[in-house]
Amino acid sequence: MSKAPPVRAPRVLVLDQDAAVRQALCFSLGLEGYGVEPFGDADSFVNRLQAGGVDAVIIGHAPPAIAGPPMAKAARYAGEAIAILMTATHPAADLRRAARRDGVSLIEKPLMGDALPQALEAALRGVVDAQRPGLDR
């Protein structure tokens, strides 16, 4: 009887300029069983993204250091990676429209409960939710 090959944990890149946020996200997503790689700058993030093997990206929207929407769009078009954009403020209408247009899920900080893992699981299943409850009101 042959053994089934091991299942690879989904590979998630986390881009956020705040080191504490990156560390917390990586810790919590690691506990959920994801393979997580943290990035604090756009250049190293894009280089890693281009190397491939990425299932999802989570990007903190905190201009001007990291331009969240362009990074999310780049992630979507670099391959099969899905993108989730986190925003610390109630997203403006133009950000919501851009997220819908580009197939990027939006989630608002502070992250409560299991909102991020739920959004990540939904995105990995192909359910892009750029219009989470409360974001369009």
mmCIF file of N, CA and C in Angstrom:
data_model
loop_
_atom_site.group_PDB
_atom_site.id
_atom_site.type_symbol
_atom_site.label_atom_id
_atom_site.label_comp_id
_atom_site.label_asym_id
_atom_site.label_seq_id
_atom_site.Cartn_x
_atom_site.Cartn_y
_atom_site.Cartn_z
ATOM 1 N N MET A 1 0.846 -1.178 0.000
ATOM 2 C CA MET A 1 0.000 0.000 0.000
ATOM 3 C C MET A 1 0.893 1.244 0.000
ATOM 4 N N SER A 2 0.702 2.106 -0.973
ATOM 5 C CA SER A 2 1.538 3.305 -1.059
ATOM 6 C C SER A 2 0.912 4.447 -0.266
ATOM 7 N N LYS A 3 1.783 5.295 0.210
ATOM 8 C CA LYS A 3 1.334 6.458 0.973
ATOM 9 C C LYS A 3 0.958 7.577 0.013
ATOM 10 N N ALA A 4 -0.077 8.320 0.380
ATOM 11 C CA ALA A 4 -0.463 9.493 -0.397
ATOM 12 C C ALA A 4 0.586 10.570 -0.177
ATOM 13 N N PRO A 5 0.868 11.360 -1.209
ATOM 14 C CA PRO A 5 1.844 12.438 -1.008
ATOM 15 C C PRO A 5 1.319 13.433 0.024
ATOM 16 N N PRO A 6 2.236 14.047 0.774
ATOM 17 C CA PRO A 6 1.787 15.020 1.776
ATOM 18 C C PRO A 6 1.094 16.204 1.104
ATOM 19 N N VAL A 7 0.096 16.706 1.787
ATOM 20 C CA VAL A 7 -0.636 17.864 1.287
ATOM 21 C C VAL A 7 0.124 19.116 1.703
ATOM 22 N N ARG A 8 0.373 19.990 0.743
ATOM 23 C CA ARG A 8 1.094 21.235 1.018
ATOM 24 C C ARG A 8 0.135 22.253 1.619
ATOM 25 N N ALA A 9 0.575 22.871 2.702
ATOM 26 C CA ALA A 9 -0.226 23.945 3.302
ATOM 27 C C ALA A 9 -0.283 25.109 2.322
ATOM 28 N N PRO A 10 -1.426 25.780 2.211
ATOM 29 C CA PRO A 10 -1.490 26.955 1.342
ATOM 30 C C PRO A 10 -0.425 27.977 1.735
ATOM 31 N N ARG A 11 0.289 28.499 0.742
ATOM 32 C CA ARG A 11 1.367 29.480 0.963
ATOM 33 C C ARG A 11 0.772 30.874 0.897
ATOM 34 N N VAL A 12 0.920 31.637 1.972
ATOM 35 C CA VAL A 12 0.353 32.979 2.084
ATOM 36 C C VAL A 12 1.475 33.979 2.354
ATOM 37 N N LEU A 13 1.511 35.044 1.550
ATOM 38 C CA LEU A 13 2.444 36.141 1.785
ATOM 39 C C LEU A 13 1.706 37.252 2.503
ATOM 40 N N VAL A 14 2.332 37.829 3.523
ATOM 41 C CA VAL A 14 1.737 38.925 4.286
ATOM 42 C C VAL A 14 2.615 40.156 4.081
ATOM 43 N N LEU A 15 2.027 41.216 3.519
ATOM 44 C CA LEU A 15 2.735 42.480 3.304
ATOM 45 C C LEU A 15 2.082 43.551 4.165
ATOM 46 N N ASP A 16 2.827 44.044 5.140
ATOM 47 C CA ASP A 16 2.330 45.124 5.990
ATOM 48 C C ASP A 16 3.542 45.864 6.536
ATOM 49 N N GLN A 17 3.486 47.187 6.562
ATOM 50 C CA GLN A 17 4.642 47.957 7.033
ATOM 51 C C GLN A 17 4.816 47.895 8.535
ATOM 52 N N ASP A 18 3.789 47.516 9.269
ATOM 53 C CA ASP A 18 3.839 47.445 10.727
ATOM 54 C C ASP A 18 4.335 46.059 11.157
ATOM 55 N N ALA A 19 5.531 46.012 11.757
ATOM 56 C CA ALA A 19 6.137 44.744 12.154
ATOM 57 C C ALA A 19 5.267 43.964 13.133
ATOM 58 N N ALA A 20 4.615 44.648 14.064
ATOM 59 C CA ALA A 20 3.763 43.962 15.038
ATOM 60 C C ALA A 20 2.561 43.310 14.350
ATOM 61 N N VAL A 21 1.983 43.990 13.378
ATOM 62 C CA VAL A 21 0.856 43.430 12.630
ATOM 63 C C VAL A 21 1.316 42.207 11.848
ATOM 64 N N ARG A 22 2.462 42.326 11.168
ATOM 65 C CA ARG A 22 3.000 41.186 10.403
ATOM 66 C C ARG A 22 3.205 39.986 11.309
ATOM 67 N N GLN A 23 3.836 40.225 12.458
ATOM 68 C CA GLN A 23 4.130 39.132 13.376
ATOM 69 C C GLN A 23 2.839 38.475 13.876
ATOM 70 N N ALA A 24 1.861 39.277 14.246
ATOM 71 C CA ALA A 24 0.597 38.732 14.749
ATOM 72 C C ALA A 24 -0.135 37.938 13.667
ATOM 73 N N LEU A 25 -0.169 38.487 12.449
ATOM 74 C CA LEU A 25 -0.837 37.780 11.349
ATOM 75 C C LEU A 25 -0.150 36.459 11.039
ATOM 76 N N CYS A 26 1.164 36.486 10.983
ATOM 77 C CA CYS A 26 1.899 35.256 10.683
ATOM 78 C C CYS A 26 1.688 34.212 11.772
ATOM 79 N N PHE A 27 1.693 34.648 13.013
ATOM 80 C CA PHE A 27 1.472 33.725 14.120
ATOM 81 C C PHE A 27 0.089 33.097 14.040
ATOM 82 N N SER A 28 -0.937 33.935 13.889
ATOM 83 C CA SER A 28 -2.302 33.401 13.898
ATOM 84 C C SER A 28 -2.590 32.542 12.663
ATOM 85 N N LEU A 29 -2.108 32.955 11.509
ATOM 86 C CA LEU A 29 -2.331 32.144 10.302
ATOM 87 C C LEU A 29 -1.518 30.857 10.347
ATOM 88 N N GLY A 30 -0.344 30.901 10.962
ATOM 89 C CA GLY A 30 0.435 29.678 11.149
ATOM 90 C C GLY A 30 -0.304 28.676 12.017
ATOM 91 N N LEU A 31 -0.966 29.169 13.052
ATOM 92 C CA LEU A 31 -1.774 28.287 13.907
ATOM 93 C C LEU A 31 -2.932 27.662 13.133
ATOM 94 N N GLU A 32 -3.411 28.368 12.108
ATOM 95 C CA GLU A 32 -4.509 27.861 11.280
ATOM 96 C C GLU A 32 -4.014 26.859 10.235
ATOM 97 N N GLY A 33 -2.694 26.666 10.158
ATOM 98 C CA GLY A 33 -2.143 25.670 9.248
ATOM 99 C C GLY A 33 -1.614 26.211 7.932
ATOM 100 N N TYR A 34 -1.513 27.517 7.802
ATOM 101 C CA TYR A 34 -0.985 28.114 6.577
ATOM 102 C C TYR A 34 0.538 28.227 6.657
ATOM 103 N N GLY A 35 1.179 28.148 5.508
ATOM 104 C CA GLY A 35 2.591 28.472 5.405
ATOM 105 C C GLY A 35 2.662 29.957 5.125
ATOM 106 N N VAL A 36 3.233 30.725 6.031
ATOM 107 C CA VAL A 36 3.159 32.187 5.944
ATOM 108 C C VAL A 36 4.557 32.784 5.823
ATOM 109 N N GLU A 37 4.684 33.787 4.949
ATOM 110 C CA GLU A 37 5.935 34.518 4.785
ATOM 111 C C GLU A 37 5.647 36.008 4.945
ATOM 112 N N PRO A 38 6.329 36.679 5.888
ATOM 113 C CA PRO A 38 6.095 38.112 6.121
ATOM 114 C C PRO A 38 6.996 39.007 5.263
ATOM 115 N N PHE A 39 6.453 40.167 4.881
ATOM 116 C CA PHE A 39 7.212 41.165 4.128
ATOM 117 C C PHE A 39 6.839 42.551 4.634
ATOM 118 N N GLY A 40 7.853 43.401 4.811
ATOM 119 C CA GLY A 40 7.625 44.762 5.267
ATOM 120 C C GLY A 40 7.826 45.794 4.182
ATOM 121 N N ASP A 41 8.294 45.344 3.008
ATOM 122 C CA ASP A 41 8.507 46.298 1.915
ATOM 123 C C ASP A 41 8.029 45.689 0.599
ATOM 124 N N ALA A 42 7.618 46.570 -0.285
ATOM 125 C CA ALA A 42 7.018 46.148 -1.550
ATOM 126 C C ALA A 42 8.014 45.435 -2.454
ATOM 127 N N ASP A 43 9.263 45.865 -2.479
ATOM 128 C CA ASP A 43 10.240 45.267 -3.388
ATOM 129 C C ASP A 43 10.463 43.782 -3.100
ATOM 130 N N SER A 44 10.733 43.448 -1.837
ATOM 131 C CA SER A 44 10.953 42.033 -1.510
ATOM 132 C C SER A 44 9.679 41.217 -1.702
ATOM 133 N N PHE A 45 8.534 41.825 -1.428
ATOM 134 C CA PHE A 45 7.251 41.159 -1.643
ATOM 135 C C PHE A 45 7.069 40.811 -3.122
ATOM 136 N N VAL A 46 7.288 41.774 -3.999
ATOM 137 C CA VAL A 46 7.106 41.547 -5.438
ATOM 138 C C VAL A 46 8.101 40.510 -5.940
ATOM 139 N N ASN A 47 9.353 40.573 -5.478
ATOM 140 C CA ASN A 47 10.345 39.575 -5.883
ATOM 141 C C ASN A 47 9.904 38.175 -5.493
ATOM 142 N N ARG A 48 9.407 38.025 -4.273
ATOM 143 C CA ARG A 48 8.946 36.705 -3.821
ATOM 144 C C ARG A 48 7.715 36.269 -4.600
ATOM 145 N N LEU A 49 6.807 37.174 -4.846
ATOM 146 C CA LEU A 49 5.596 36.870 -5.594
ATOM 147 C C LEU A 49 5.944 36.350 -6.987
ATOM 148 N N GLN A 50 6.910 36.972 -7.626
ATOM 149 C CA GLN A 50 7.306 36.566 -8.973
ATOM 150 C C GLN A 50 7.977 35.202 -8.993
ATOM 151 N N ALA A 51 8.499 34.758 -7.859
ATOM 152 C CA ALA A 51 9.127 33.447 -7.787
ATOM 153 C C ALA A 51 8.097 32.316 -7.866
ATOM 154 N N GLY A 52 6.829 32.634 -7.603
ATOM 155 C CA GLY A 52 5.755 31.652 -7.736
ATOM 156 C C GLY A 52 5.524 30.811 -6.493
ATOM 157 N N GLY A 53 4.577 29.883 -6.613
ATOM 158 C CA GLY A 53 4.246 28.999 -5.512
ATOM 159 C C GLY A 53 3.452 29.662 -4.409
ATOM 160 N N VAL A 54 2.739 30.733 -4.735
ATOM 161 C CA VAL A 54 1.976 31.492 -3.740
ATOM 162 C C VAL A 54 0.493 31.268 -3.984
ATOM 163 N N ASP A 55 -0.240 30.944 -2.924
ATOM 164 C CA ASP A 55 -1.677 30.723 -3.043
ATOM 165 C C ASP A 55 -2.485 31.977 -2.753
ATOM 166 N N ALA A 56 -1.994 32.799 -1.830
ATOM 167 C CA ALA A 56 -2.752 33.988 -1.432
ATOM 168 C C ALA A 56 -1.804 35.043 -0.894
ATOM 169 N N VAL A 57 -2.252 36.286 -0.979
ATOM 170 C CA VAL A 57 -1.512 37.383 -0.374
ATOM 171 C C VAL A 57 -2.466 38.204 0.476
ATOM 172 N N ILE A 58 -1.950 38.684 1.588
ATOM 173 C CA ILE A 58 -2.700 39.581 2.457
ATOM 174 C C ILE A 58 -1.883 40.860 2.527
ATOM 175 N N ILE A 59 -2.498 41.964 2.145
ATOM 176 C CA ILE A 59 -1.779 43.223 2.006
ATOM 177 C C ILE A 59 -2.422 44.280 2.887
ATOM 178 N N GLY A 60 -1.617 44.916 3.715
ATOM 179 C CA GLY A 60 -2.087 46.040 4.514
ATOM 180 C C GLY A 60 -2.120 47.289 3.655
ATOM 181 N N HIS A 61 -3.229 47.981 3.670
ATOM 182 C CA HIS A 61 -3.363 49.213 2.897
ATOM 183 C C HIS A 61 -2.984 50.373 3.795
ATOM 184 N N ALA A 62 -1.760 50.868 3.606
ATOM 185 C CA ALA A 62 -1.268 51.961 4.440
ATOM 186 C C ALA A 62 -0.394 52.879 3.601
ATOM 187 N N PRO A 63 -1.004 53.679 2.755
ATOM 188 C CA PRO A 63 -0.194 54.555 1.917
ATOM 189 C C PRO A 63 0.588 55.541 2.776
ATOM 190 N N PRO A 64 1.698 56.073 2.327
ATOM 191 C CA PRO A 64 2.286 55.849 1.005
ATOM 192 C C PRO A 64 3.330 54.749 0.985
ATOM 193 N N ALA A 65 3.713 54.195 2.146
ATOM 194 C CA ALA A 65 4.799 53.213 2.163
ATOM 195 C C ALA A 65 4.478 51.969 1.348
ATOM 196 N N ILE A 66 3.258 51.501 1.458
ATOM 197 C CA ILE A 66 2.815 50.339 0.680
ATOM 198 C C ILE A 66 1.519 50.727 0.013
ATOM 199 N N ALA A 67 1.522 50.750 -1.291
ATOM 200 C CA ALA A 67 0.305 51.092 -2.034
ATOM 201 C C ALA A 67 -0.523 49.824 -2.186
ATOM 202 N N GLY A 68 -1.442 49.622 -1.249
ATOM 203 C CA GLY A 68 -2.229 48.394 -1.171
ATOM 204 C C GLY A 68 -2.906 47.969 -2.460
ATOM 205 N N PRO A 69 -3.772 48.798 -3.053
ATOM 206 C CA PRO A 69 -4.474 48.347 -4.256
ATOM 207 C C PRO A 69 -3.562 47.962 -5.413
ATOM 208 N N PRO A 70 -2.515 48.740 -5.741
ATOM 209 C CA PRO A 70 -1.636 48.288 -6.822
ATOM 210 C C PRO A 70 -0.919 46.975 -6.498
ATOM 211 N N MET A 71 -0.538 46.782 -5.235
ATOM 212 C CA MET A 71 0.111 45.527 -4.849
ATOM 213 C C MET A 71 -0.861 44.361 -4.979
ATOM 214 N N ALA A 72 -2.102 44.561 -4.556
ATOM 215 C CA ALA A 72 -3.107 43.513 -4.666
ATOM 216 C C ALA A 72 -3.365 43.165 -6.126
ATOM 217 N N LYS A 73 -3.454 44.195 -6.966
ATOM 218 C CA LYS A 73 -3.673 43.961 -8.393
ATOM 219 C C LYS A 73 -2.498 43.199 -8.990
ATOM 220 N N ALA A 74 -1.292 43.580 -8.614
ATOM 221 C CA ALA A 74 -0.102 42.882 -9.111
ATOM 222 C C ALA A 74 -0.131 41.420 -8.697
ATOM 223 N N ALA A 75 -0.559 41.165 -7.474
ATOM 224 C CA ALA A 75 -0.638 39.786 -6.983
ATOM 225 C C ALA A 75 -1.642 38.984 -7.792
ATOM 226 N N ARG A 76 -2.781 39.580 -8.080
ATOM 227 C CA ARG A 76 -3.822 38.878 -8.842
ATOM 228 C C ARG A 76 -3.344 38.525 -10.244
ATOM 229 N N TYR A 77 -2.545 39.388 -10.838
ATOM 230 C CA TYR A 77 -2.128 39.165 -12.217
ATOM 231 C C TYR A 77 -0.767 38.493 -12.340
ATOM 232 N N ALA A 78 -0.091 38.248 -11.226
ATOM 233 C CA ALA A 78 1.209 37.591 -11.270
ATOM 234 C C ALA A 78 1.062 36.079 -11.401
ATOM 235 N N GLY A 79 -0.113 35.583 -11.189
ATOM 236 C CA GLY A 79 -0.325 34.142 -11.252
ATOM 237 C C GLY A 79 -1.666 33.793 -10.663
ATOM 238 N N GLU A 80 -1.670 32.704 -9.966
ATOM 239 C CA GLU A 80 -2.915 32.199 -9.403
ATOM 240 C C GLU A 80 -3.208 32.735 -8.007
ATOM 241 N N ALA A 81 -2.325 33.532 -7.445
ATOM 242 C CA ALA A 81 -2.503 34.014 -6.073
ATOM 243 C C ALA A 81 -3.736 34.896 -5.968
ATOM 244 N N ILE A 82 -4.512 34.690 -4.928
ATOM 245 C CA ILE A 82 -5.654 35.548 -4.635
ATOM 246 C C ILE A 82 -5.193 36.607 -3.642
ATOM 247 N N ALA A 83 -5.906 37.699 -3.585
ATOM 248 C CA ALA A 83 -5.465 38.805 -2.734
ATOM 249 C C ALA A 83 -6.565 39.254 -1.790
ATOM 250 N N ILE A 84 -6.145 39.576 -0.589
ATOM 251 C CA ILE A 84 -7.010 40.190 0.412
ATOM 252 C C ILE A 84 -6.328 41.486 0.828
ATOM 253 N N LEU A 85 -7.051 42.569 0.781
ATOM 254 C CA LEU A 85 -6.525 43.880 1.148
ATOM 255 C C LEU A 85 -7.132 44.280 2.483
ATOM 256 N N MET A 86 -6.276 44.556 3.471
ATOM 257 C CA MET A 86 -6.748 44.999 4.780
ATOM 258 C C MET A 86 -6.651 46.506 4.845
ATOM 259 N N THR A 87 -7.685 47.135 5.331
ATOM 260 C CA THR A 87 -7.686 48.583 5.476
ATOM 261 C C THR A 87 -7.990 48.949 6.920
ATOM 262 N N ALA A 88 -7.290 49.963 7.420
ATOM 263 C CA ALA A 88 -7.469 50.380 8.811
ATOM 264 C C ALA A 88 -8.582 51.400 8.969
ATOM 265 N N THR A 89 -9.105 51.875 7.875
ATOM 266 C CA THR A 89 -10.199 52.843 7.921
ATOM 267 C C THR A 89 -11.343 52.328 7.067
ATOM 268 N N HIS A 90 -12.499 52.895 7.289
ATOM 269 C CA HIS A 90 -13.648 52.526 6.464
ATOM 270 C C HIS A 90 -13.290 52.831 5.010
ATOM 271 N N PRO A 91 -13.312 51.814 4.131
ATOM 272 C CA PRO A 91 -12.850 52.032 2.759
ATOM 273 C C PRO A 91 -13.741 52.997 1.980
ATOM 274 N N ALA A 92 -13.090 53.900 1.269
ATOM 275 C CA ALA A 92 -13.807 54.844 0.421
ATOM 276 C C ALA A 92 -14.430 54.104 -0.757
ATOM 277 N N ALA A 93 -15.409 54.731 -1.369
ATOM 278 C CA ALA A 93 -16.122 54.104 -2.488
ATOM 279 C C ALA A 93 -15.182 53.726 -3.621
ATOM 280 N N ASP A 94 -14.180 54.564 -3.922
ATOM 281 C CA ASP A 94 -13.276 54.240 -5.024
ATOM 282 C C ASP A 94 -12.427 53.015 -4.716
ATOM 283 N N LEU A 95 -12.055 52.818 -3.442
ATOM 284 C CA LEU A 95 -11.306 51.630 -3.052
ATOM 285 C C LEU A 95 -12.188 50.384 -3.171
ATOM 286 N N ARG A 96 -13.449 50.488 -2.752
ATOM 287 C CA ARG A 96 -14.368 49.345 -2.873
ATOM 288 C C ARG A 96 -14.575 48.975 -4.341
ATOM 289 N N ARG A 97 -14.763 50.001 -5.196
ATOM 290 C CA ARG A 97 -14.946 49.736 -6.636
ATOM 291 C C ARG A 97 -13.706 49.072 -7.230
ATOM 292 N N ALA A 98 -12.531 49.583 -6.884
ATOM 293 C CA ALA A 98 -11.288 49.009 -7.405
ATOM 294 C C ALA A 98 -11.124 47.562 -6.949
ATOM 295 N N ALA A 99 -11.469 47.285 -5.708
ATOM 296 C CA ALA A 99 -11.364 45.920 -5.193
ATOM 297 C C ALA A 99 -12.296 44.984 -5.956
ATOM 298 N N ARG A 100 -13.524 45.397 -6.156
ATOM 299 C CA ARG A 100 -14.466 44.563 -6.922
ATOM 300 C C ARG A 100 -13.963 44.338 -8.343
ATOM 301 N N ARG A 101 -13.511 45.411 -8.976
ATOM 302 C CA ARG A 101 -13.028 45.328 -10.359
ATOM 303 C C ARG A 101 -11.855 44.362 -10.484
ATOM 304 N N ASP A 102 -10.954 44.400 -9.495
ATOM 305 C CA ASP A 102 -9.740 43.606 -9.568
ATOM 306 C C ASP A 102 -9.859 42.238 -8.891
ATOM 307 N N GLY A 103 -11.040 41.901 -8.373
ATOM 308 C CA GLY A 103 -11.236 40.608 -7.738
ATOM 309 C C GLY A 103 -10.483 40.455 -6.434
ATOM 310 N N VAL A 104 -10.417 41.537 -5.668
ATOM 311 C CA VAL A 104 -9.686 41.554 -4.406
ATOM 312 C C VAL A 104 -10.688 41.668 -3.260
ATOM 313 N N SER A 105 -10.534 40.820 -2.252
ATOM 314 C CA SER A 105 -11.383 40.908 -1.067
ATOM 315 C C SER A 105 -10.876 42.016 -0.157
ATOM 316 N N LEU A 106 -11.795 42.765 0.424
ATOM 317 C CA LEU A 106 -11.468 43.810 1.395
ATOM 318 C C LEU A 106 -11.860 43.343 2.783
ATOM 319 N N ILE A 107 -11.025 43.639 3.749
ATOM 320 C CA ILE A 107 -11.373 43.356 5.139
ATOM 321 C C ILE A 107 -10.878 44.529 5.970
ATOM 322 N N GLU A 108 -11.655 44.922 6.958
ATOM 323 C CA GLU A 108 -11.359 46.111 7.748
ATOM 324 C C GLU A 108 -10.697 45.744 9.069
ATOM 325 N N LYS A 109 -9.625 46.480 9.422
ATOM 326 C CA LYS A 109 -8.989 46.351 10.730
ATOM 327 C C LYS A 109 -9.783 47.199 11.717
ATOM 328 N N PRO A 110 -9.838 46.900 12.969
ATOM 329 C CA PRO A 110 -9.149 45.784 13.586
ATOM 330 C C PRO A 110 -9.822 44.469 13.229
ATOM 331 N N LEU A 111 -9.005 43.447 13.100
ATOM 332 C CA LEU A 111 -9.519 42.125 12.756
ATOM 333 C C LEU A 111 -10.167 41.530 13.986
ATOM 334 N N MET A 112 -11.429 41.202 13.849
ATOM 335 C CA MET A 112 -12.178 40.664 14.981
ATOM 336 C C MET A 112 -12.427 39.180 14.780
ATOM 337 N N GLY A 113 -12.210 38.409 15.843
ATOM 338 C CA GLY A 113 -12.503 36.985 15.796
ATOM 339 C C GLY A 113 -11.761 36.291 14.669
ATOM 340 N N ASP A 114 -12.499 35.532 13.900
ATOM 341 C CA ASP A 114 -11.877 34.779 12.814
ATOM 342 C C ASP A 114 -12.218 35.365 11.448
ATOM 343 N N ALA A 115 -12.410 36.681 11.375
ATOM 344 C CA ALA A 115 -12.772 37.339 10.117
ATOM 345 C C ALA A 115 -11.727 37.108 9.031
ATOM 346 N N LEU A 116 -10.449 37.215 9.361
ATOM 347 C CA LEU A 116 -9.413 37.038 8.347
ATOM 348 C C LEU A 116 -9.314 35.583 7.895
ATOM 349 N N PRO A 117 -9.230 34.606 8.808
ATOM 350 C CA PRO A 117 -9.196 33.220 8.328
ATOM 351 C C PRO A 117 -10.424 32.848 7.499
ATOM 352 N N GLN A 118 -11.592 33.367 7.866
ATOM 353 C CA GLN A 118 -12.796 33.093 7.071
ATOM 354 C C GLN A 118 -12.680 33.707 5.683
ATOM 355 N N ALA A 119 -12.209 34.935 5.599
ATOM 356 C CA ALA A 119 -12.038 35.585 4.296
ATOM 357 C C ALA A 119 -10.993 34.853 3.469
ATOM 358 N N LEU A 120 -9.931 34.399 4.098
ATOM 359 C CA LEU A 120 -8.883 33.674 3.397
ATOM 360 C C LEU A 120 -9.400 32.337 2.873
ATOM 361 N N GLU A 121 -10.119 31.601 3.705
ATOM 362 C CA GLU A 121 -10.698 30.326 3.266
ATOM 363 C C GLU A 121 -11.663 30.524 2.104
ATOM 364 N N ALA A 122 -12.514 31.541 2.203
ATOM 365 C CA ALA A 122 -13.457 31.821 1.121
ATOM 366 C C ALA A 122 -12.712 32.178 -0.158
ATOM 367 N N ALA A 123 -11.679 32.992 -0.040
ATOM 368 C CA ALA A 123 -10.918 33.392 -1.219
ATOM 369 C C ALA A 123 -10.228 32.186 -1.849
ATOM 370 N N LEU A 124 -9.681 31.300 -1.042
ATOM 371 C CA LEU A 124 -9.020 30.111 -1.573
ATOM 372 C C LEU A 124 -10.009 29.171 -2.252
ATOM 373 N N ARG A 125 -11.261 29.226 -1.845
ATOM 374 C CA ARG A 125 -12.317 28.439 -2.506
ATOM 375 C C ARG A 125 -12.846 29.137 -3.750
ATOM 376 N N GLY A 126 -12.354 30.356 -4.013
ATOM 377 C CA GLY A 126 -12.771 31.078 -5.208
ATOM 378 C C GLY A 126 -13.910 32.044 -4.986
ATOM 379 N N VAL A 127 -14.242 32.311 -3.729
ATOM 380 C CA VAL A 127 -15.312 33.249 -3.423
ATOM 381 C C VAL A 127 -14.677 34.584 -3.051
ATOM 382 N N VAL A 128 -14.610 35.497 -4.010
ATOM 383 C CA VAL A 128 -14.043 36.816 -3.750
ATOM 384 C C VAL A 128 -15.143 37.693 -3.191
ATOM 385 N N ASP A 129 -14.880 38.275 -2.038
ATOM 386 C CA ASP A 129 -15.900 39.056 -1.341
ATOM 387 C C ASP A 129 -15.406 40.470 -1.125
ATOM 388 N N ALA A 130 -15.452 41.279 -2.176
ATOM 389 C CA ALA A 130 -14.992 42.656 -2.074
ATOM 390 C C ALA A 130 -16.041 43.554 -1.444
ATOM 391 N N GLN A 131 -17.157 42.981 -1.090
ATOM 392 C CA GLN A 131 -18.252 43.784 -0.542
ATOM 393 C C GLN A 131 -18.739 43.121 0.749
ATOM 394 N N ARG A 132 -17.840 42.985 1.719
ATOM 395 C CA ARG A 132 -18.203 42.361 2.985
ATOM 396 C C ARG A 132 -19.278 43.193 3.675
ATOM 397 N N PRO A 133 -20.114 42.554 4.471
ATOM 398 C CA PRO A 133 -21.151 43.305 5.167
ATOM 399 C C PRO A 133 -20.566 44.467 5.945
ATOM 400 N N GLY A 134 -21.210 45.627 5.798
ATOM 401 C CA GLY A 134 -20.785 46.799 6.526
ATOM 402 C C GLY A 134 -19.819 47.681 5.774
ATOM 403 N N LEU A 135 -19.187 47.172 4.713
ATOM 404 C CA LEU A 135 -18.216 47.980 3.993
ATOM 405 C C LEU A 135 -18.835 48.890 2.970
ATOM 406 N N ASP A 136 -20.027 48.597 2.531
ATOM 407 C CA ASP A 136 -20.657 49.438 1.509
ATOM 408 C C ASP A 136 -21.738 50.347 2.085
ATOM 409 N N ARG A 137 -21.824 50.424 3.353
ATOM 410 C CA ARG A 137 -22.878 51.253 3.964
ATOM 411 C C ARG A 137 -22.344 52.613 4.273
#
